[in-house]
mmCIF file of C-alpha atoms in Angstrom:
data_model
loop_
_atom_site.group_PDB
_atom_site.id
_atom_site.type_symbol
_atom_site.label_atom_id
_atom_site.label_comp_id
_atom_site.label_asym_id
_atom_site.label_seq_id
_atom_site.Cartn_x
_atom_site.Cartn_y
_atom_site.Cartn_z
ATOM 1 C CA MET A 1 -8.738 41.086 -36.886
ATOM 2 C CA GLY A 2 -9.128 41.821 -32.845
ATOM 3 C CA ARG A 3 -7.918 44.975 -31.299
ATOM 4 C CA ALA A 4 -4.945 44.199 -28.797
ATOM 5 C CA ALA A 5 -6.315 45.473 -25.212
ATOM 6 C CA LEU A 6 -5.071 47.897 -23.798
ATOM 7 C CA PRO A 7 -3.355 47.575 -19.821
ATOM 8 C CA GLN A 8 -5.356 48.173 -17.462
ATOM 9 C CA GLY A 9 -4.273 49.966 -13.874
ATOM 10 C CA MET A 10 -4.363 49.648 -10.695
ATOM 11 C CA GLN A 11 -5.894 51.745 -7.779
ATOM 12 C CA LEU A 12 -3.959 52.335 -4.644
ATOM 13 C CA ALA A 13 -5.956 49.837 -2.378
ATOM 14 C CA GLU A 14 -4.480 47.547 -4.679
ATOM 15 C CA LEU A 15 -0.905 48.611 -4.823
ATOM 16 C CA LEU A 16 -0.584 49.379 -1.443
ATOM 17 C CA SER A 17 -2.061 45.547 -0.993
ATOM 18 C CA LEU A 18 0.713 43.976 -3.146
ATOM 19 C CA PRO A 19 3.589 41.256 -1.707
ATOM 20 C CA VAL A 20 7.196 42.636 -0.734
ATOM 21 C CA VAL A 21 8.514 41.138 -4.526
ATOM 22 C CA ILE A 22 5.816 41.333 -7.354
ATOM 23 C CA ASP A 23 6.036 39.209 -11.295
ATOM 24 C CA LEU A 24 7.005 41.581 -14.204
ATOM 25 C CA GLU A 25 3.317 40.532 -15.055
ATOM 26 C CA THR A 26 1.814 42.863 -11.989
ATOM 27 C CA SER A 27 4.825 45.608 -12.364
ATOM 28 C CA ASN A 28 3.749 45.721 -16.639
ATOM 29 C CA ARG A 29 0.416 46.386 -15.489
ATOM 30 C CA ALA A 30 1.194 48.937 -12.432
ATOM 31 C CA LEU A 31 2.765 51.086 -14.789
ATOM 32 C CA LEU A 32 0.883 50.346 -17.713
ATOM 33 C CA ILE A 33 3.025 48.770 -20.267
ATOM 34 C CA GLY A 34 1.839 45.887 -21.717
ATOM 35 C CA ARG A 35 2.815 42.587 -21.459
ATOM 36 C CA THR A 36 4.867 41.784 -24.641
ATOM 37 C CA ARG A 37 6.349 45.254 -24.374
ATOM 38 C CA GLY A 38 7.074 44.916 -20.870
ATOM 39 C CA PHE A 39 9.238 41.854 -21.259
ATOM 40 C CA GLN A 40 11.007 42.594 -23.605
ATOM 41 C CA LEU A 41 12.259 46.033 -22.036
ATOM 42 C CA ALA A 42 13.232 43.871 -19.259
ATOM 43 C CA LYS A 43 14.867 41.946 -21.488
ATOM 44 C CA ASP A 44 16.606 44.813 -22.967
ATOM 45 C CA GLY A 45 17.706 45.912 -19.667
ATOM 46 C CA ASN A 46 15.830 49.185 -20.446
ATOM 47 C CA TYR A 47 12.249 48.695 -18.257
ATOM 48 C CA PRO A 48 11.394 52.053 -16.248
ATOM 49 C CA ILE A 49 12.416 50.574 -12.878
ATOM 50 C CA GLU A 50 14.887 48.066 -11.542
ATOM 51 C CA VAL A 51 14.289 44.450 -12.146
ATOM 52 C CA MET A 52 15.465 41.164 -10.176
ATOM 53 C CA ARG A 53 16.632 38.094 -12.581
ATOM 54 C CA VAL A 54 15.507 35.424 -10.396
ATOM 55 C CA GLY A 55 16.657 31.968 -12.418
ATOM 56 C CA ARG A 56 14.414 32.563 -15.692
ATOM 57 C CA THR A 57 11.699 35.246 -14.275
ATOM 58 C CA TYR A 58 11.625 38.870 -13.696
ATOM 59 C CA ARG A 59 10.877 40.120 -10.141
ATOM 60 C CA VAL A 60 10.272 44.003 -9.157
ATOM 61 C CA SER A 61 10.409 45.336 -5.772
ATOM 62 C CA ARG A 62 6.826 46.617 -4.129
ATOM 63 C CA ALA A 63 9.176 49.798 -2.844
ATOM 64 C CA VAL A 64 10.522 50.433 -5.841
ATOM 65 C CA LEU A 65 7.464 50.244 -7.637
ATOM 66 C CA LEU A 66 5.696 52.742 -4.994
ATOM 67 C CA ARG A 67 8.740 55.019 -4.832
ATOM 68 C CA ALA A 68 8.703 55.435 -8.793
ATOM 69 C CA LEU A 69 4.492 56.169 -8.782
ATOM 70 C CA SER A 70 5.600 59.175 -6.300
ATOM 71 C CA ILE A 71 3.253 56.577 -3.707
ATOM 72 C CA SER A 72 5.103 56.890 -0.115
ATOM 73 C CA PRO A 73 4.882 53.755 1.700
ATOM 74 C CA GLU A 74 5.033 56.390 5.149
ATOM 75 C CA ASN A 75 1.301 57.402 4.440
ATOM 76 C CA SER A 76 0.345 54.547 2.719
ATOM 77 C CA ASP A 77 -2.049 53.567 5.543
ATOM 78 C CA ALA A 78 -3.537 57.602 5.092
ATOM 79 C CA ALA A 79 -4.066 56.879 1.971
ATOM 80 C CA ALA A 80 -5.368 53.723 1.504
ATOM 81 C CA ALA A 81 -8.401 55.136 4.151
ATOM 82 C CA VAL A 82 -8.619 57.817 1.619
ATOM 83 C CA THR A 83 -9.368 55.861 -1.266
ATOM 84 C CA ALA A 84 -11.300 53.075 1.122
ATOM 85 C CA THR A 85 -13.351 56.362 1.954
ATOM 86 C CA ALA A 86 -14.302 57.627 -1.389
ATOM 87 C CA SER A 87 -15.431 54.648 -2.509
ATOM 88 C CA ILE A 88 -17.629 53.726 -0.174
ATOM 89 C CA GLU A 89 -19.056 57.681 -0.421
ATOM 90 C CA HIS A 90 -18.910 57.114 -4.059
ATOM 91 C CA VAL A 91 -21.048 53.770 -3.801
ATOM 92 C CA THR A 92 -23.859 55.030 -1.041
ATOM 93 C CA GLN A 93 -24.063 58.564 -2.478
ATOM 94 C CA PRO A 94 -27.727 58.560 -3.450
ATOM 95 C CA ALA A 95 -28.281 58.497 -7.640
#
């Protein structure tokens, strides 16, 4: 029997580059919620952030998600630059 995969989180740069409205699976990933659990929470009305129902699908506002993760959109450009710089420094540091 295989072990269920743990949800993978998202890097800051990835969060900041999300479209204005995202699907529930992307929101689940950002919030570290498994796929099945996330859909069940949305269906029951207990998802940790506001969810929009569009036809048969669930959508989440990027602004609501970033606010829930305490990421300020005003400082997002600076935060992305810091993240990019840290990534480059990590890669270019001699071993």
